[in-house]
Short mmCIF file of C-alpha atoms (C1' of nucleotides) in Angstrom, two decimals:
data_model
loop_
_atom_site.label_atom_id
_atom_site.label_comp_id
_atom_site.label_asym_id
_atom_site.label_seq_id
_atom_site.Cartn_x
_atom_site.Cartn_y
_atom_site.Cartn_z
CA MET A 1 -0.16 -0.17 0.04
CA ARG A 2 1.25 3.77 -0.71
CA ILE A 3 1.67 6.03 2.56
CA GLY A 4 -1.56 7.73 2.37
CA GLU A 5 -3.18 4.23 2.71
CA LEU A 6 -1.20 3.53 5.82
CA ALA A 7 -1.25 6.53 7.67
CA ARG A 8 -5.16 6.10 7.59
CA ARG A 9 -4.67 2.82 8.92
CA ALA A 10 -2.44 3.30 11.18
CA GLY A 11 -3.67 6.57 12.53
CA VAL A 12 -0.93 9.00 11.77
CA THR A 13 0.14 11.60 9.06
CA PRO A 14 2.02 10.84 6.02
CA ARG A 15 4.85 13.45 7.22
CA ALA A 16 5.18 11.37 10.22
CA LEU A 17 5.85 7.74 8.48
CA ARG A 18 8.70 9.66 6.04
CA TYR A 19 10.10 11.01 9.48
CA TYR A 20 9.83 7.62 11.08
CA GLU A 21 11.54 6.40 7.65
CA GLU A 22 14.31 9.01 7.56
CA GLN A 23 15.57 7.74 11.68
CA GLY A 24 15.69 4.12 10.18
CA LEU A 25 12.48 3.04 12.06
CA LEU A 26 10.57 1.83 8.38
CA ALA A 27 12.22 1.01 5.32
CA PRO A 28 9.54 0.51 2.38
CA GLU A 29 9.84 -0.30 -0.92
CA ARG A 30 10.09 2.00 -3.50
CA ARG A 31 8.37 1.75 -7.05
CA PRO A 32 10.32 2.85 -10.09
CA SER A 33 8.12 6.31 -9.59
CA GLY A 34 9.86 6.78 -6.37
CA TYR A 35 6.56 6.12 -4.29
CA ARG A 36 6.66 4.22 -1.00
CA GLU A 37 5.06 1.03 -1.30
CA TYR A 38 4.15 -0.68 2.21
CA GLY A 39 3.53 -3.99 3.44
CA GLU A 40 0.38 -4.99 5.76
CA ARG A 41 2.94 -5.48 8.76
CA ASP A 42 3.75 -2.48 8.58
CA VAL A 43 0.33 -0.79 10.10
CA ASP A 44 0.95 -3.18 13.45
CA THR A 45 5.12 -1.81 13.39
CA VAL A 46 3.52 1.69 13.18
CA ARG A 47 1.35 0.97 16.06
CA GLY A 48 4.08 -0.51 17.72
CA ILE A 49 6.49 2.48 16.92
CA ARG A 50 3.60 5.09 18.28
CA THR A 51 3.32 3.12 21.24
CA LEU A 52 6.62 3.13 22.16
CA LEU A 53 7.07 6.90 21.40
CA ALA A 54 4.29 7.37 23.71
CA ALA A 55 6.18 5.89 26.27
CA GLY A 56 8.92 8.46 25.93
CA LEU A 57 11.21 6.32 24.00
CA ASN A 58 13.28 8.42 21.58
CA SER A 59 13.65 7.12 17.44
CA ALA A 60 17.24 5.65 18.48
CA VAL A 61 16.32 3.66 20.92
CA ILE A 62 13.16 2.66 19.30
CA ALA A 63 15.49 1.74 16.20
CA GLU A 64 17.46 -0.91 18.12
CA ILE A 65 14.36 -2.31 19.74
CA LEU A 66 12.25 -2.51 16.68
CA PRO A 67 14.27 -5.62 15.19
CA GLY A 68 12.74 -7.84 17.49
CA LEU A 69 9.36 -6.66 16.50
CA PRO A 70 8.04 -7.59 12.93
CA LEU A 71 8.73 -11.10 12.02
CA PRO A 72 10.25 -12.83 15.57
CA GLY A 73 12.62 -15.84 14.41
CA GLN A 74 14.95 -13.73 12.66
CA ARG A 75 18.06 -12.86 14.00
CA PRO A 76 19.94 -10.01 12.25
CA PRO A 77 23.78 -10.64 12.72
CA GLY A 78 24.68 -7.09 14.60
CA PRO A 79 24.95 -6.82 18.37
CA THR A 80 21.20 -8.10 19.32
CA CYS A 81 21.01 -10.26 22.31
CA PRO A 82 22.85 -8.80 25.15
CA GLU A 83 23.23 -5.46 24.40
CA LEU A 84 19.61 -4.93 23.25
CA LEU A 85 18.64 -6.92 25.88
CA THR A 86 20.45 -4.28 28.52
CA GLY A 87 18.73 -2.07 26.67
CA LEU A 88 15.56 -3.06 26.40
CA ALA A 89 15.61 -3.89 30.43
CA ARG A 90 16.82 -0.38 30.85
CA GLU A 91 14.10 1.18 29.33
CA ARG A 92 11.48 -0.78 31.09
CA ALA A 93 13.00 0.66 34.35
CA ARG A 94 12.58 3.85 32.86
CA ILE A 95 9.10 3.34 31.97
CA THR A 96 8.08 1.87 35.38
CA ARG A 97 10.03 5.42 37.14
CA ARG A 98 7.74 7.38 34.78
CA MET A 99 4.88 5.50 35.93
CA ASP A 100 5.65 6.12 39.82
CA GLU A 101 6.00 9.95 39.15
CA LEU A 102 2.95 10.20 37.64
CA ALA A 103 1.09 8.13 40.14
CA GLU A 104 2.78 10.56 42.89
CA ALA A 105 1.28 13.61 40.74
CA ARG A 106 -1.74 11.90 40.48
CA ALA A 107 -1.97 11.57 44.55
CA LEU A 108 -0.69 15.49 44.56
CA LEU A 109 -3.86 16.62 42.68
CA ASP A 110 -5.78 14.34 44.68
CA ALA A 111 -4.70 15.81 47.77
CA ILE A 112 -5.44 19.14 46.16
CA MET A 113 -9.33 18.35 44.80
CA ALA A 114 -9.57 17.05 48.37
CA ALA A 115 -8.77 20.33 50.03
CA ASP A 116 -10.51 22.32 47.44
CA ALA A 117 -13.41 20.79 46.75
CA PRO A 118 -15.39 20.40 50.17
CA SER A 119 -15.78 24.32 49.76
CA GLU A 120 -13.69 25.32 53.12
CA VAL A 121 -10.81 23.21 54.22
CA ILE A 122 -11.52 19.96 56.84
CA ARG A 123 -8.27 18.81 58.06
CA SER A 124 -5.55 20.16 54.96
CA GLY A 125 -2.56 18.15 56.37
CA ARG A 126 0.59 19.86 55.11
CA LEU A 127 1.70 17.78 51.62
CA GLY A 128 4.99 18.44 50.51
CA ALA A 129 5.13 16.67 47.62
CA ALA A 130 2.27 14.02 47.76
CA GLY A 131 -0.30 14.14 50.72
CA ARG A 132 -1.22 10.81 52.11
CA GLU A 133 -4.41 10.31 53.09
CA PRO A 134 -5.91 6.50 53.84
CA GLY A 135 -9.43 7.43 52.48
CA GLY A 136 -8.58 9.30 49.54
CA ALA A 137 -11.86 11.31 48.19
CA GLY A 138 -10.39 11.16 44.94
CA VAL A 139 -13.00 11.74 41.61
CA SER A 140 -12.37 7.89 41.00
CA GLY A 141 -10.27 5.60 41.39
CA GLY A 142 -7.58 5.11 43.72
CA GLY A 143 -4.25 5.38 44.28
CA ARG A 144 -2.14 2.60 43.82
CA GLU A 145 1.56 1.82 43.98
CA PRO A 146 3.19 -0.60 41.57
CA GLY A 147 5.24 -3.10 43.82
CA GLY A 148 8.89 -1.32 43.21
CA ASP A 149 9.93 -2.77 40.15
CA GLY A 150 13.34 -1.23 38.68
CA ALA A 151 16.16 0.95 40.74
CA SER A 152 13.96 3.11 42.96
CA GLY A 153 16.15 5.76 43.23
CA GLY A 154 15.16 8.73 45.08
CA GLU A 155 17.21 11.69 44.89
CA ARG A 156 15.99 14.45 42.60
CA ARG A 157 19.69 16.27 41.18
CA PRO A 158 19.00 18.61 37.90
CA ARG A 159 22.40 17.94 36.38
CA PRO A 160 25.13 15.89 37.26
CA PRO A 161 27.32 19.02 38.43
CA ALA A 162 27.77 20.08 34.73
CA ARG A 163 31.55 19.40 34.93
CA LYS A 164 33.62 21.09 32.44
CA LEU A 165 34.02 17.88 30.26
CA ASP A 166 34.32 19.28 27.02
CA GLY A 167 32.61 16.63 24.50
CA ALA A 168 29.19 14.75 25.60
CA ARG A 169 26.55 16.84 26.41
CA SER A 170 23.90 15.28 28.46
CA ARG A 171 20.23 15.02 28.26
CA ALA A 172 17.82 13.05 30.18
CA VAL A 173 16.07 16.54 30.99
CA LEU A 174 12.92 15.06 32.93
CA GLU A 175 11.77 12.63 30.60
CA MET B 1 16.81 32.59 52.00
CA ARG B 2 18.78 33.45 48.85
CA ILE B 3 18.33 31.55 45.21
CA GLY B 4 21.21 29.39 45.74
CA GLU B 5 20.15 27.73 48.74
CA LEU B 6 16.36 27.39 47.49
CA ALA B 7 17.82 25.91 44.33
CA ARG B 8 20.37 23.01 46.68
CA ARG B 9 17.49 22.30 48.96
CA ALA B 10 14.83 21.60 46.45
CA GLY B 11 17.22 19.96 43.82
CA VAL B 12 16.90 22.47 40.88
CA THR B 13 18.83 25.00 39.41
CA PRO B 14 18.88 28.49 40.14
CA ARG B 15 17.95 29.05 36.69
CA ALA B 16 14.79 27.14 36.61
CA LEU B 17 13.30 29.03 39.92
CA ARG B 18 13.86 32.31 37.46
CA TYR B 19 12.15 30.32 35.00
CA TYR B 20 9.58 29.09 37.11
CA GLU B 21 8.84 32.73 38.59
CA GLU B 22 8.74 34.22 34.69
CA GLN B 23 5.82 31.76 34.53
CA GLY B 24 3.94 32.90 37.44
CA LEU B 25 4.77 29.70 39.48
CA LEU B 26 6.56 31.64 42.39
CA ALA B 27 6.51 35.17 43.78
CA PRO B 28 9.61 35.74 46.34
CA GLU B 29 10.07 39.01 48.00
CA ARG B 30 12.69 41.36 46.61
CA ARG B 31 15.60 42.85 48.39
CA PRO B 32 16.33 46.54 48.16
CA SER B 33 19.45 44.98 46.07
CA GLY B 34 17.08 43.01 43.54
CA TYR B 35 17.98 39.66 45.34
CA ARG B 36 15.11 37.29 45.65
CA GLU B 37 13.70 35.73 48.69
CA TYR B 38 12.23 33.39 49.22
CA GLY B 39 10.35 31.36 52.26
CA GLU B 40 10.06 27.63 53.44
CA ARG B 41 7.62 26.84 52.28
CA ASP B 42 8.83 27.78 48.58
CA VAL B 43 10.98 24.36 49.10
CA ASP B 44 7.56 22.29 49.28
CA THR B 45 6.40 24.45 46.74
CA VAL B 46 9.05 23.75 44.32
CA ARG B 47 9.28 20.09 44.51
CA GLY B 48 5.63 20.07 44.12
CA ILE B 49 6.07 21.91 40.73
CA ARG B 50 8.74 19.44 39.63
CA THR B 51 6.17 16.54 40.80
CA LEU B 52 3.38 18.08 38.57
CA LEU B 53 6.23 19.22 35.79
CA ALA B 54 7.60 15.28 35.68
CA ALA B 55 4.12 14.39 35.14
CA GLY B 56 3.75 16.36 32.00
CA LEU B 57 1.34 19.15 33.20
CA ASN B 58 2.89 22.42 31.93
CA SER B 59 3.15 25.65 33.68
CA ALA B 60 0.43 27.21 32.79
CA VAL B 61 -1.52 24.50 33.89
CA ILE B 62 0.35 24.10 37.29
CA ALA B 63 0.14 27.94 37.66
CA GLU B 64 -3.84 27.90 37.54
CA ILE B 65 -3.22 24.83 39.99
CA LEU B 66 -0.77 25.82 42.70
CA PRO B 67 -2.73 28.41 44.66
CA GLY B 68 -4.39 25.13 46.09
CA LEU B 69 -1.28 24.12 47.26
CA PRO B 70 0.90 26.29 49.92
CA LEU B 71 -1.73 27.38 52.49
CA PRO B 72 -5.03 25.79 52.61
CA GLY B 73 -7.83 27.83 53.62
CA GLN B 74 -7.12 30.38 51.32
CA ARG B 75 -9.54 31.16 48.85
CA PRO B 76 -8.06 33.71 46.16
CA PRO B 77 -11.43 35.84 44.56
CA GLY B 78 -10.87 34.72 41.00
CA PRO B 79 -11.99 31.81 39.27
CA THR B 80 -11.06 28.49 41.40
CA CYS B 81 -13.50 26.23 42.78
CA PRO B 82 -15.27 25.16 39.78
CA GLU B 83 -13.63 25.99 36.83
CA LEU B 84 -10.51 24.51 38.77
CA LEU B 85 -11.62 21.54 39.80
CA THR B 86 -12.32 20.67 36.44
CA GLY B 87 -9.31 21.39 35.50
CA LEU B 88 -7.82 19.35 37.91
CA ALA B 89 -9.90 16.53 36.90
CA ARG B 90 -9.10 17.00 33.57
CA GLU B 91 -5.52 16.93 34.28
CA ARG B 92 -6.32 13.95 36.55
CA ALA B 93 -7.81 12.01 33.97
CA ARG B 94 -4.59 12.99 31.74
CA ILE B 95 -2.42 11.39 33.68
CA THR B 96 -4.01 7.93 33.90
CA ARG B 97 -4.19 7.86 30.68
CA ARG B 98 -0.71 8.28 30.34
CA MET B 99 -0.17 5.69 32.98
CA ASP B 100 -2.06 3.21 30.68
CA GLU B 101 0.14 3.98 27.46
CA LEU B 102 2.94 3.51 29.39
CA ALA B 103 1.29 -0.35 31.31
CA GLU B 104 0.93 -0.78 27.19
CA ALA B 105 4.24 0.40 26.11
CA ARG B 106 6.01 -2.02 29.17
CA ALA B 107 3.90 -4.88 27.99
CA LEU B 108 4.90 -4.51 24.19
CA LEU B 109 8.82 -4.34 25.80
CA ASP B 110 8.17 -7.42 27.95
CA ALA B 111 6.97 -9.26 24.95
CA ILE B 112 9.78 -8.28 22.98
CA MET B 113 12.34 -9.52 25.56
CA ALA B 114 10.29 -12.77 26.12
CA ALA B 115 10.64 -13.03 22.44
CA ASP B 116 14.30 -12.11 22.84
CA ALA B 117 15.96 -13.38 25.98
CA PRO B 118 15.33 -17.77 24.81
CA SER B 119 18.03 -17.49 22.36
CA GLU B 120 15.26 -18.48 19.91
CA VAL B 121 11.71 -17.90 19.28
CA ILE B 122 9.41 -20.17 21.30
CA ARG B 123 5.69 -20.00 20.58
CA SER B 124 6.01 -15.99 19.28
CA GLY B 125 2.38 -14.99 18.84
CA ARG B 126 1.89 -11.69 16.84
CA LEU B 127 2.00 -9.06 18.80
CA GLY B 128 0.16 -5.76 17.33
CA ALA B 129 0.36 -3.30 19.48
CA ALA B 130 1.17 -5.48 23.25
CA GLY B 131 1.71 -8.87 23.05
CA ARG B 132 -0.53 -10.31 25.41
CA GLU B 133 0.78 -13.65 27.15
CA PRO B 134 -0.86 -15.16 30.53
CA GLY B 135 2.16 -16.47 32.05
CA GLY B 136 4.40 -13.27 31.29
CA ALA B 137 8.31 -13.97 31.35
CA GLY B 138 9.08 -10.54 32.38
CA VAL B 139 12.18 -9.77 34.02
CA SER B 140 10.07 -8.40 37.25
CA GLY B 141 6.78 -7.17 37.90
CA GLY B 142 4.07 -8.26 35.38
CA GLY B 143 1.77 -6.68 33.75
CA ARG B 144 -1.47 -4.95 35.56
CA GLU B 145 -4.51 -2.60 34.33
CA PRO B 146 -5.43 0.24 35.82
CA GLY B 147 -9.62 0.01 36.12
CA GLY B 148 -9.98 2.49 33.58
CA ASP B 149 -10.68 5.89 34.87
CA GLY B 150 -11.13 8.48 32.89
CA ALA B 151 -12.46 8.49 29.37
CA SER B 152 -11.04 5.54 27.55
CA GLY B 153 -11.20 7.27 24.39
CA GLY B 154 -9.43 4.25 21.76
CA GLU B 155 -9.41 5.87 18.20
CA ARG B 156 -5.99 7.50 17.15
CA ARG B 157 -6.16 10.77 15.32
CA PRO B 158 -2.68 12.73 14.92
CA ARG B 159 -4.88 15.61 13.90
CA PRO B 160 -7.95 17.03 14.23
CA PRO B 161 -7.69 17.15 10.41
CA ALA B 162 -6.40 20.73 10.60
CA ARG B 163 -8.91 22.62 9.25
CA LYS B 164 -8.25 25.77 7.72
CA LEU B 165 -9.60 27.91 10.49
CA ASP B 166 -7.59 30.60 10.94
CA GLY B 167 -6.92 31.60 14.70
CA ALA B 168 -6.52 28.53 17.42
CA ARG B 169 -3.80 26.49 16.73
CA SER B 170 -4.15 22.65 18.53
CA ARG B 171 -1.49 21.28 20.91
CA ALA B 172 -1.26 18.48 22.78
CA VAL B 173 0.58 16.49 20.69
CA LEU B 174 1.41 13.21 22.08
CA GLU B 175 1.51 14.11 25.38
"C1'" DC C 1 40.15 47.30 50.81
"C1'" DT C 2 39.45 43.62 47.59
"C1'" DA C 3 38.79 38.62 46.41
"C1'" DG C 4 35.27 35.96 45.33
"C1'" DA C 5 31.14 34.04 45.86
"C1'" DC C 6 26.84 34.99 45.02
"C1'" DC C 7 23.41 38.15 42.50
"C1'" DT C 8 21.08 40.67 38.28
"C1'" DT C 9 19.10 40.79 33.89
"C1'" DC C 10 18.99 39.94 28.81
"C1'" DA C 11 19.22 37.03 24.83
"C1'" DC C 12 20.29 33.41 22.43
"C1'" DG C 13 20.86 27.65 21.97
"C1'" DC C 14 19.01 23.21 22.51
"C1'" DC C 15 16.59 18.99 21.62
"C1'" DG C 16 12.46 16.08 19.47
"C1'" DA C 17 8.66 14.78 16.79
"C1'" DC C 18 7.04 16.04 13.84
"C1'" DG C 19 3.94 20.61 10.66
"C1'" DG C 20 3.49 22.96 6.73
"C1'" DC C 21 5.10 24.90 2.23
"C1'" DA C 22 7.10 25.32 -2.00
"C1'" DG C 23 7.96 23.38 -6.76
"C1'" DG C 24 7.21 19.84 -9.02
"C1'" DG C 25 6.34 14.16 -10.62
"C1'" DT C 26 2.67 10.08 -10.65
"C1'" DC C 27 -1.46 7.71 -11.94
"C1'" DA C 28 -6.12 6.67 -12.59
"C1'" DA C 29 -10.63 8.15 -14.53
"C1'" DG C 30 -13.21 10.60 -18.10
"C1'" DC D 1 -5.21 14.96 -23.21
"C1'" DT D 2 -6.93 16.75 -18.61
"C1'" DT D 3 -7.77 16.99 -14.06
"C1'" DG D 4 -7.84 15.95 -9.40
"C1'" DA D 5 -5.46 13.05 -5.98
"C1'" DC D 6 -1.72 11.53 -4.30
"C1'" DC D 7 3.05 11.27 -4.05
"C1'" DC D 8 8.20 12.68 -3.85
"C1'" DT D 9 12.05 15.91 -1.78
"C1'" DG D 10 14.05 20.16 0.46
"C1'" DC D 11 13.44 23.36 3.80
"C1'" DC D 12 12.37 25.91 7.58
"C1'" DG D 13 9.27 26.66 11.80
"C1'" DT D 14 7.50 25.33 16.42
"C1'" DC D 15 6.89 24.72 21.39
"C1'" DG D 16 8.45 23.87 26.61
"C1'" DG D 17 11.72 24.28 30.17
"C1'" DC D 18 15.25 25.23 30.55
"C1'" DG D 19 21.43 25.28 29.71
"C1'" DT D 20 24.84 28.84 28.96
"C1'" DG D 21 27.25 32.46 28.65
"C1'" DA D 22 27.88 37.88 29.03
"C1'" DA D 23 28.39 41.92 31.42
"C1'" DG D 24 27.56 44.02 35.31
"C1'" DG D 25 26.30 44.58 40.81
"C1'" DT D 26 26.07 42.93 46.19
"C1'" DC D 27 27.66 41.17 50.30
"C1'" DT D 28 30.66 38.68 53.67
"C1'" DA D 29 35.16 37.75 55.11
"C1'" DG D 30 39.97 38.65 55.99
#
DNA sequence: CTAGACCTTCACGCCGACGGCAGGGTCAAG
DNA sequence: CTTGACCCTGCCGTCGGCGTGAAGGTCTAG
């Protein structure tokens, strides 16, 4: 199929598909005319890409992960198994951390809502970063915490004090 | 305290604190010299800001939320209760959706790892967007699904087809 | 008085994932 | 052949949350 159809079926724009190709996430055939020709499997591939992008993985990471997606049972001879596996574990841990952060933020919102809703404050404890109250009065669904999955590092440091090391700019703002 | 101390205690950079002020999230006193003077409570406030930022709320949203944070029992006469509450609920729902996305992505990673780890594929089902396998062989922790909290809209559309409406540019890329 | 740590206000740079446009080719139907 | 839908390759713009100087004022210890 051509780019427009894939775009519709995968729920993205053609522009995004060209971008994914540019980043090495897709490699469609080409017609003599230059038109890209995609296969059926690319629909799922693109959905997978979207899922991973939505999880905060960047295209470079996805690019090294993707080969394991489309048809399992095809081992590209490159550095797949050990390094890839650690990379996967790393991203998984990052996602879990992210979920913890979200849970914390949601708890904070719940605390604010609980303190704000009954027109006046009822018991209003101090809520440093996340108000812990046993019987949460959230709008729906309570707070639950994942078991503590990856490394549960705690300290908040905005920068590895920005050593004057010449190259190697640090990224990973907050993620 | 001055900006440097607050920065250290809250785990951010002075630059970030100035930025927060610029965005209306903080309003420190000023010494005659122009130096900013912060209070103790600002430490917690900044931590709260970080938590919310980490959850994907932007500074504008946080700005309208924050007044409910520091000292409860102080109702600024503006549009607080009804609109603020819906805003809070909206953001809460967004966070929950985000967590669902993350859970999905993590399940996808687990599926890839499971298919990749045992050196050869074992049963390799097709995994369109998230491989569902009863006995997941993940590294740690299984997959769990939140009860479905906010609106569980399903369709994936990258753009509200970009109507030629003049003003009103749409945002919310992927969030 | 002086050094050095700390502070001030500009103001530009950056990154990722695209959006959007210009200028031009392709293709199927009528 | 023409039309209109679709496609191509550049290439610049955007948005948020800061980083990173630059040029200069303030404060405190010695």
